[in-house]
């Protein structure tokens, strides 16, 4: 039987950087799981260049457990790697490659355990849920989650295998990012009433975001478990204008919001749109064609700690970890939870290794994940 390391070596050899297709990897994994008797459902991207894979091993009954992971990875461009990022390299008990930690290590463990799942006398099924485009805004998973929620057998809980060093994570912040473009009217900078400066109005919107960020910080509860303890809103990129003495015709910026579970993330987006409409109306007094557009780049809900959640209870029983823990980064976990699935985050590797040159996962982490999955098999067979 192939080990997790064997599978990881194969998985990282597929360059599934988010800008590329993941279909070669999905083809390989789907054929493998189908050969074990899994019922496979492929959910293609709108352009057909990528796909999610939902595969089920075990009886056709409700109450199964989802093992969820994303197949895409971040770019290696401009990073100084000590070895080929798409060839698994072992050094001192660590396995180096792009995606080794985030998060092909978990997928490799799930695939290594799959033959045992297939042979076991499972009373409840195992669901494999492998997505695309998580790294660029969790874009792929929603269609797969909708398919899972609308069909039987329906799983009882979801384990998202993002790197947590096999600790149980019950909550994380959300992710809401936008690109704002302001289109005004050029004029000489001495004749401000002859035009509408796109740059000036972009700054007004950015200032609104800064003020809202301060408000999020002020209202965070004193017992917040997050670091930092409040939701955040930041400006990541901006540009525009032609010259210092010309009212800008065009300006733009991109903003990333990470709302905490108690924040109203969608409400922040609506209020930003309201502020933009008010500024647009003001600009049109001197520039009838002025407009402000807001493109939503990502909209990922936070994962809210569940009171007596089934996924948390399961993960704690399998790991023995009873410590409360949340993280500031986002995952597909909130999307599963919003669809009605009890969800927890637990997987091999450390998030500190993700997205960096010489990304790695320790062999000991894969071993711990395999022990976790063996215990899961026993539980599903009882």
Short mmCIF file of C-alpha atoms in Angstrom, two decimals:
data_model
loop_
_atom_site.label_atom_id
_atom_site.label_comp_id
_atom_site.label_asym_id
_atom_site.label_seq_id
_atom_site.Cartn_x
_atom_site.Cartn_y
_atom_site.Cartn_z
CA UNK A 1 0.00 0.00 0.00
CA UNK A 2 1.32 3.45 -0.89
CA UNK A 3 2.33 5.65 2.00
CA UNK A 4 1.38 9.25 2.61
CA UNK A 5 4.89 10.27 1.57
CA UNK A 6 4.49 8.35 -1.70
CA UNK A 7 1.25 10.14 -2.41
CA UNK A 8 2.66 13.51 -1.42
CA UNK A 9 5.55 13.07 -3.85
CA UNK A 10 3.05 12.48 -6.65
CA UNK A 11 0.66 15.26 -5.66
CA UNK A 12 3.32 17.98 -5.47
CA UNK A 13 4.60 16.99 -8.92
CA UNK A 14 1.39 18.46 -10.37
CA UNK A 15 1.89 22.22 -10.70
CA UNK A 16 -1.55 23.25 -9.48
CA UNK A 17 -0.68 26.89 -8.87
CA UNK A 18 -4.06 28.63 -8.89
CA UNK A 19 -3.44 30.20 -12.30
CA UNK A 20 -3.12 26.69 -13.78
CA UNK A 21 -5.58 23.86 -14.31
CA UNK A 22 -5.85 21.15 -11.65
CA UNK A 23 -7.49 18.63 -13.97
CA UNK A 24 -4.49 16.31 -14.29
CA UNK A 25 -4.40 15.90 -10.50
CA UNK A 26 -8.17 15.45 -10.32
CA UNK A 27 -8.04 12.83 -13.10
CA UNK A 28 -5.45 10.85 -11.18
CA UNK A 29 -7.19 11.03 -7.83
CA UNK A 30 -10.64 10.30 -9.25
CA UNK A 31 -9.41 7.22 -11.10
CA UNK A 32 -7.68 5.97 -7.96
CA UNK A 33 -10.69 6.43 -5.67
CA UNK A 34 -13.04 4.96 -8.27
CA UNK A 35 -10.81 1.87 -8.44
CA UNK A 36 -11.43 1.42 -4.72
CA UNK A 37 -15.18 1.52 -5.24
CA UNK A 38 -15.80 5.18 -4.44
CA UNK A 39 -18.79 6.93 -6.00
CA UNK A 40 -17.26 10.03 -7.58
CA UNK A 41 -18.83 13.34 -8.51
CA UNK A 42 -16.83 15.90 -10.46
CA UNK A 43 -18.00 19.52 -10.23
CA UNK A 44 -16.35 21.54 -12.99
CA UNK A 45 -15.50 25.23 -12.94
CA UNK A 46 -17.62 27.45 -15.21
CA UNK A 47 -14.91 27.43 -17.91
CA UNK A 48 -14.25 23.71 -17.55
CA UNK A 49 -10.54 24.21 -16.91
CA UNK A 50 -10.66 23.14 -13.27
CA UNK A 51 -12.77 20.87 -11.12
CA UNK A 52 -13.73 19.90 -7.61
CA UNK A 53 -13.96 16.22 -6.70
CA UNK A 54 -16.45 14.75 -4.24
CA UNK A 55 -15.97 11.01 -3.71
CA UNK A 56 -17.73 8.72 -1.23
CA UNK A 57 -16.42 5.43 0.18
CA UNK A 58 -18.71 3.32 2.32
CA UNK A 59 -22.41 2.69 2.72
CA UNK A 60 -25.03 4.90 1.10
CA UNK A 61 -26.26 6.37 4.38
CA UNK A 62 -26.31 9.74 6.10
CA UNK A 63 -23.92 10.58 8.91
CA UNK A 64 -20.56 10.29 7.18
CA UNK A 65 -17.49 12.44 7.72
CA UNK A 66 -15.99 14.78 5.11
CA UNK A 67 -12.23 15.05 4.65
CA UNK A 68 -11.82 18.38 2.89
CA UNK A 69 -8.77 19.83 1.17
CA UNK A 70 -7.89 22.24 -1.62
CA UNK A 71 -5.74 21.13 -4.53
CA UNK A 72 -4.37 24.51 -5.60
CA UNK A 73 -1.17 26.09 -4.32
CA UNK A 74 0.33 29.58 -4.28
CA UNK A 75 3.02 30.62 -6.80
CA UNK A 76 6.74 30.10 -6.32
CA UNK A 77 7.61 33.12 -8.49
CA UNK A 78 10.45 35.17 -7.05
CA UNK A 79 11.08 32.79 -4.16
CA UNK A 80 14.54 31.37 -3.47
CA UNK A 81 14.08 27.62 -3.10
CA UNK A 82 16.87 25.26 -2.06
CA UNK A 83 15.42 22.48 -4.22
CA UNK A 84 12.87 22.01 -7.00
CA UNK A 85 9.56 23.15 -5.48
CA UNK A 86 7.63 20.55 -7.50
CA UNK A 87 9.83 17.60 -6.51
CA UNK A 88 9.45 16.27 -2.97
CA UNK A 89 12.78 16.44 -1.16
CA UNK A 90 13.42 15.02 2.30
CA UNK A 91 15.95 16.62 4.62
CA UNK A 92 16.24 15.89 8.35
CA UNK A 93 12.74 14.51 8.72
CA UNK A 94 11.11 17.31 6.73
CA UNK A 95 9.46 16.99 3.31
CA UNK A 96 10.01 20.05 1.13
CA UNK A 97 7.85 21.08 -1.84
CA UNK A 98 5.22 23.65 -2.78
CA UNK A 99 1.98 22.49 -1.22
CA UNK A 100 3.64 19.93 1.08
CA UNK A 101 2.16 21.79 4.04
CA UNK A 102 -0.68 23.78 2.46
CA UNK A 103 -2.34 21.42 1.95
CA UNK A 104 -1.40 18.41 -0.13
CA UNK A 105 0.00 16.73 2.98
CA UNK A 106 -3.52 16.21 4.30
CA UNK A 107 -4.81 15.04 0.92
CA UNK A 108 -1.90 12.59 0.69
CA UNK A 109 -2.81 11.12 4.08
CA UNK A 110 -6.47 10.78 3.09
CA UNK A 111 -5.49 8.96 -0.12
CA UNK A 112 -3.04 6.71 1.71
CA UNK A 113 -5.79 5.66 4.12
CA UNK A 114 -8.38 5.20 1.36
CA UNK A 115 -7.63 1.49 0.65
CA UNK A 116 -8.15 0.71 4.33
CA UNK A 117 -11.38 2.71 4.36
CA UNK A 118 -12.51 0.70 1.32
CA UNK A 119 -11.82 -2.65 3.00
CA UNK A 120 -13.27 -1.72 6.38
CA UNK A 121 -16.79 -2.56 7.41
CA UNK A 122 -17.80 1.08 7.60
CA UNK A 123 -21.19 1.81 9.12
CA UNK A 124 -20.97 5.42 7.92
CA UNK A 125 -19.16 6.67 4.81
CA UNK A 126 -16.07 8.77 4.28
CA UNK A 127 -16.48 11.74 1.93
CA UNK A 128 -13.44 13.11 0.12
CA UNK A 129 -13.95 16.76 -0.90
CA UNK A 130 -11.10 18.23 -2.93
CA UNK A 131 -11.53 21.76 -4.30
CA UNK A 132 -9.89 24.23 -6.66
CA UNK A 133 -9.03 27.94 -6.27
CA UNK A 134 -9.04 28.14 -2.48
CA UNK A 135 -5.91 30.27 -2.54
CA UNK A 136 -7.53 32.98 -4.66
CA UNK A 137 -10.65 33.45 -2.58
CA UNK A 138 -12.21 30.03 -1.89
CA UNK A 139 -13.88 30.23 -5.30
CA UNK A 140 -14.24 26.55 -6.15
CA UNK A 141 -15.72 24.97 -3.03
CA UNK A 142 -19.19 26.63 -3.00
CA UNK A 143 -20.47 24.66 -6.02
CA UNK A 144 -19.22 21.40 -4.53
CA UNK A 145 -20.69 22.22 -1.11
CA UNK A 146 -24.04 23.03 -2.70
CA UNK A 147 -23.99 19.67 -4.48
CA UNK A 148 -23.18 17.88 -1.23
CA UNK A 149 -25.87 19.75 0.70
CA UNK A 150 -28.54 19.03 -1.88
CA UNK A 151 -27.99 15.31 -2.29
CA UNK A 152 -27.88 12.20 -0.15
CA UNK A 153 -26.16 10.67 1.63
CA UNK A 154 -25.65 13.80 3.71
CA UNK A 155 -22.52 13.96 5.89
CA UNK A 156 -22.82 14.82 9.57
CA UNK A 157 -19.61 16.84 9.87
CA UNK A 158 -16.58 18.18 8.04
CA UNK A 159 -12.87 18.10 8.87
CA UNK A 160 -10.93 20.68 6.84
CA UNK A 161 -7.32 19.55 6.86
CA UNK A 162 -5.57 22.93 6.76
CA UNK A 163 -2.25 22.90 8.63
CA UNK A 164 -2.84 23.17 12.40
CA UNK A 165 -0.15 20.73 13.62
CA UNK A 166 -3.08 18.33 14.18
CA UNK A 167 -4.56 20.67 16.80
CA UNK A 168 -8.30 21.30 16.78
CA UNK A 169 -9.30 24.76 15.49
CA UNK A 170 -12.93 25.74 15.95
CA UNK A 171 -13.03 29.27 14.56
CA UNK A 172 -11.41 31.68 12.14
CA UNK A 173 -11.98 35.09 10.61
CA UNK A 174 -13.72 35.63 7.31
CA UNK A 175 -12.39 37.10 4.09
CA UNK A 176 -13.99 39.85 2.02
CA UNK A 177 -11.93 41.59 -0.65
CA UNK A 178 -12.89 44.17 -3.25
CA UNK A 179 -11.45 46.13 -6.14
CA UNK A 180 -12.83 49.66 -6.27
CA UNK A 181 -12.49 51.75 -9.43
CA UNK A 182 -13.36 55.44 -9.60
CA UNK A 183 -13.95 57.10 -12.97
CA UNK A 184 -14.03 60.89 -12.95
CA UNK A 185 -13.37 63.70 -15.42
CA UNK A 186 -10.00 65.23 -16.25
CA UNK A 187 -9.49 68.97 -15.88
CA UNK A 188 -6.71 71.42 -15.11
CA UNK A 189 -5.83 71.15 -11.43
CA UNK A 190 -6.57 74.88 -10.96
CA UNK A 191 -10.14 74.40 -12.20
CA UNK A 192 -11.46 71.83 -9.77
CA UNK A 193 -15.10 72.56 -10.57
CA UNK A 194 -14.58 71.75 -14.25
CA UNK A 195 -13.93 68.09 -13.53
CA UNK A 196 -14.18 65.38 -10.88
CA UNK A 197 -10.97 63.98 -9.47
CA UNK A 198 -11.06 60.18 -9.32
CA UNK A 199 -8.02 60.05 -7.05
CA UNK A 200 -9.49 62.41 -4.47
CA UNK A 201 -12.69 60.41 -4.27
CA UNK A 202 -10.80 57.12 -4.09
CA UNK A 203 -8.99 58.57 -1.08
CA UNK A 204 -12.34 59.46 0.50
CA UNK A 205 -13.44 55.84 0.16
CA UNK A 206 -10.13 54.58 1.51
CA UNK A 207 -10.48 56.93 4.46
CA UNK A 208 -13.93 55.45 5.12
CA UNK A 209 -12.34 52.01 5.24
CA UNK A 210 -9.69 53.21 7.70
CA UNK A 211 -12.37 54.70 9.95
CA UNK A 212 -14.40 51.48 9.80
CA UNK A 213 -11.28 49.50 10.67
CA UNK A 214 -10.84 51.65 13.77
CA UNK A 215 -14.49 51.00 14.68
CA UNK A 216 -14.00 47.22 14.36
CA UNK A 217 -11.01 47.48 16.68
CA UNK A 218 -12.94 49.52 19.23
CA UNK A 219 -15.90 47.15 19.45
CA UNK A 220 -13.98 43.87 19.75
CA UNK A 221 -14.91 41.97 22.93
CA UNK A 222 -12.36 41.99 25.71
CA UNK A 223 -12.22 38.19 25.75
CA UNK A 224 -11.60 37.84 22.01
CA UNK A 225 -9.46 34.74 21.32
CA UNK A 226 -8.06 36.11 18.05
CA UNK A 227 -4.68 37.67 17.30
CA UNK A 228 -5.19 40.53 16.65
CA UNK A 229 -8.36 40.45 18.77
CA UNK A 230 -10.51 42.38 16.27
CA UNK A 231 -11.61 42.21 12.65
CA UNK A 232 -9.33 44.06 10.24
CA UNK A 233 -9.72 46.13 7.06
CA UNK A 234 -6.64 47.05 5.04
CA UNK A 235 -5.73 48.72 1.73
CA UNK A 236 -3.38 46.46 -0.17
CA UNK A 237 -2.91 48.15 -3.54
CA UNK A 238 -3.82 51.45 -5.19
CA UNK A 239 -3.08 53.51 -8.27
CA UNK A 240 -4.34 56.09 -10.76
CA UNK A 241 -3.90 59.57 -12.15
CA UNK A 242 -1.92 60.99 -15.05
CA UNK A 243 0.05 63.96 -13.71
CA UNK A 244 0.26 66.11 -10.61
CA UNK A 245 -1.46 69.05 -12.33
CA UNK A 246 -4.37 67.09 -13.84
CA UNK A 247 -7.52 66.00 -12.02
CA UNK A 248 -7.38 62.22 -12.24
CA UNK A 249 -9.75 60.56 -14.69
CA UNK A 250 -9.26 57.10 -13.16
CA UNK A 251 -8.12 55.72 -9.82
CA UNK A 252 -8.41 52.33 -8.13
CA UNK A 253 -7.56 50.41 -4.98
CA UNK A 254 -8.02 46.95 -3.52
CA UNK A 255 -9.08 46.32 0.05
CA UNK A 256 -9.05 43.17 2.15
CA UNK A 257 -11.40 42.79 5.12
CA UNK A 258 -11.04 39.99 7.67
CA UNK A 259 -14.19 40.15 9.79
CA UNK A 260 -14.29 38.29 13.10
CA UNK A 261 -17.24 35.95 13.66
CA UNK A 262 -19.12 38.68 15.58
CA UNK A 263 -18.64 41.29 12.83
CA UNK A 264 -21.18 41.91 10.08
CA UNK A 265 -18.97 41.25 7.06
CA UNK A 266 -21.74 41.50 4.43
CA UNK A 267 -22.94 44.67 6.16
CA UNK A 268 -19.51 46.24 5.73
CA UNK A 269 -19.70 45.51 2.02
CA UNK A 270 -23.17 47.04 1.74
CA UNK A 271 -22.12 50.17 3.59
CA UNK A 272 -19.06 50.58 1.39
CA UNK A 273 -21.38 50.41 -1.64
CA UNK A 274 -23.68 53.02 -0.08
CA UNK A 275 -20.75 55.34 0.54
CA UNK A 276 -19.59 54.84 -3.05
CA UNK A 277 -23.05 55.70 -4.42
CA UNK A 278 -23.14 58.89 -2.37
CA UNK A 279 -19.74 59.98 -3.68
CA UNK A 280 -20.73 59.05 -7.22
CA UNK A 281 -23.80 61.30 -6.99
CA UNK A 282 -21.62 64.15 -5.76
CA UNK A 283 -19.11 63.65 -8.60
CA UNK A 284 -21.87 63.71 -11.21
CA UNK A 285 -22.68 67.33 -10.33
CA UNK A 286 -19.58 68.34 -12.32
CA UNK A 287 -19.02 65.11 -14.32
CA UNK A 288 -22.30 63.47 -15.45
CA UNK A 289 -20.50 60.34 -16.65
CA UNK A 290 -18.61 59.74 -13.41
CA UNK A 291 -19.03 56.35 -11.80
CA UNK A 292 -17.64 54.12 -9.07
CA UNK A 293 -17.56 50.34 -9.49
CA UNK A 294 -16.95 47.73 -6.81
CA UNK A 295 -15.85 44.25 -7.83
CA UNK A 296 -16.05 41.59 -5.12
CA UNK A 297 -12.91 39.46 -5.40
CA UNK A 298 -13.66 37.10 -2.52
CA UNK A 299 -16.41 36.64 0.03
CA UNK A 300 -15.64 33.90 2.55
CA UNK A 301 -17.59 33.66 5.80
CA UNK A 302 -15.86 33.19 9.13
CA UNK A 303 -15.95 29.86 10.94
CA UNK A 304 -17.93 30.34 14.14
CA UNK A 305 -17.16 28.12 17.14
CA UNK A 306 -20.15 25.80 17.55
CA UNK A 307 -21.84 25.13 20.85
CA UNK A 308 -21.56 21.34 21.32
CA UNK A 309 -20.58 20.94 17.67
CA UNK A 310 -20.37 17.40 16.31
CA UNK A 311 -17.22 18.07 14.28
CA UNK A 312 -15.40 19.51 17.28
CA UNK A 313 -16.44 16.59 19.50
CA UNK A 314 -15.21 14.11 16.89
CA UNK A 315 -11.88 15.85 16.31
CA UNK A 316 -11.21 16.16 20.03
CA UNK A 317 -12.01 12.49 20.57
CA UNK A 318 -9.59 11.51 17.80
CA UNK A 319 -6.74 13.83 18.83
CA UNK A 320 -7.15 14.14 22.59
CA UNK A 321 -6.76 17.90 22.14
CA UNK A 322 -9.13 19.80 24.43
CA UNK A 323 -7.63 23.29 24.18
CA UNK A 324 -9.76 26.13 22.75
CA UNK A 325 -8.13 27.49 19.62
CA UNK A 326 -8.97 29.88 16.77
CA UNK A 327 -6.89 31.30 13.91
CA UNK A 328 -6.79 34.58 12.01
CA UNK A 329 -6.49 33.10 8.52
CA UNK A 330 -9.49 31.94 6.50
CA UNK A 331 -10.46 28.55 5.06
CA UNK A 332 -13.34 26.85 3.28
CA UNK A 333 -14.61 25.84 6.72
CA UNK A 334 -16.96 28.81 6.99
CA UNK A 335 -18.50 27.89 3.63
CA UNK A 336 -19.25 24.35 4.80
CA UNK A 337 -20.66 25.70 8.06
CA UNK A 338 -22.92 28.20 6.27
CA UNK A 339 -24.35 25.27 4.29
CA UNK A 340 -25.36 23.59 7.53
CA UNK A 341 -22.42 21.25 8.13
CA UNK A 342 -20.76 21.07 11.53
CA UNK A 343 -17.13 21.94 10.75
CA UNK A 344 -13.70 21.97 12.36
CA UNK A 345 -10.14 22.61 11.12
CA UNK A 346 -7.47 19.97 11.82
CA UNK A 347 -4.54 18.93 9.65
CA UNK A 348 -0.80 18.22 9.48
CA UNK A 349 1.89 20.88 9.27
CA UNK A 350 2.26 24.43 10.52
CA UNK A 351 0.69 27.46 8.87
CA UNK A 352 4.02 29.21 9.52
CA UNK A 353 5.50 27.15 6.68
CA UNK A 354 2.76 27.93 4.18
CA UNK A 355 3.31 30.22 1.16
CA UNK A 356 7.07 30.46 1.79
CA UNK A 357 10.18 29.31 -0.05
CA UNK A 358 11.24 25.86 1.15
CA UNK A 359 7.73 25.06 2.38
CA UNK A 360 7.76 21.77 4.25
CA UNK A 361 5.76 19.35 6.33
CA UNK A 362 7.44 17.20 8.97
CA UNK A 363 7.23 13.44 8.50
CA UNK A 364 6.05 13.26 12.11
CA UNK A 365 3.06 15.43 11.17
CA UNK A 366 2.03 13.03 8.42
CA UNK A 367 2.41 10.16 10.88
CA UNK A 368 0.14 11.94 13.35
CA UNK A 369 -2.44 12.55 10.63
CA UNK A 370 -2.38 8.89 9.60
CA UNK A 371 -2.98 7.87 13.23
CA UNK A 372 -5.91 10.31 13.30
CA UNK A 373 -7.42 8.75 10.16
CA UNK A 374 -6.98 5.22 11.46
CA UNK A 375 -8.92 6.19 14.59
CA UNK A 376 -11.57 7.78 12.39
CA UNK A 377 -11.89 4.52 10.47
CA UNK A 378 -12.41 2.62 13.72
CA UNK A 379 -15.05 5.08 14.81
CA UNK A 380 -16.94 4.90 11.52
CA UNK A 381 -16.81 1.09 11.68
CA UNK A 382 -18.22 0.84 15.21
#
